Amino acid sequence: MNSDGITQAVEPLAVRIPLAAQMLGIGKSTLYEMIAAGEIETVKIGRSTLVPTDSLRAFLARRRNSI
């Protein structure tokens, strides 16, 4: 809640693999291939593998500009 008592949505800085794949509209296997190819960045925190949302946006921007 902000100072006015209004709840604001907070955008995640990073998401887990299944959600990242869902956000891109692709399967997890395809996402893992893109990660292995270095097209999408991941971050390990403990045992969790997270995909920074800015990495997803940058990936889409590169793909959009390459068409």
Coordinates of C-alpha atoms in Angstrom, one line a residue, residues 20-52:
A20 CA 8.9 -17.2 -18.1
A21 CA 7.9 -19.7 -20.7
Q22 CA 4.3 -18.9 -20.2
M23 CA 5.0 -15.2 -20.5
L24 CA 6.7 -15.8 -23.9
G25 CA 4.0 -18.2 -25.0
I26 CA 6.5 -21.0 -25.6
G27 CA 7.3 -24.4 -24.0
K28 CA 9.8 -24.9 -21.2
S29 CA 12.0 -27.0 -23.5
T30 CA 12.2 -24.2 -26.0
L31 CA 13.0 -21.7 -23.2
Y32 CA 15.8 -24.0 -22.0
E33 CA 17.2 -24.2 -25.5
M34 CA 17.3 -20.4 -25.7
I35 CA 18.9 -20.2 -22.3
A36 CA 21.6 -22.7 -23.4
A37 CA 22.2 -20.7 -26.6
G38 CA 22.8 -17.6 -24.4
E39 CA 19.8 -15.7 -25.8
I40 CA 18.1 -15.4 -22.4
E41 CA 19.8 -14.8 -19.1
T42 CA 19.2 -16.7 -15.9
V43 CA 20.1 -16.1 -12.3
K44 CA 20.6 -18.8 -9.6
I45 CA 19.5 -18.0 -6.1
G46 CA 19.9 -21.0 -3.9
R47 CA 18.3 -23.9 -5.7
S48 CA 16.0 -21.6 -7.7
T49 CA 16.7 -20.7 -11.3
L50 CA 15.1 -17.3 -12.2
V51 CA 14.8 -15.4 -15.4
P52 CA 15.1 -11.6 -15.1

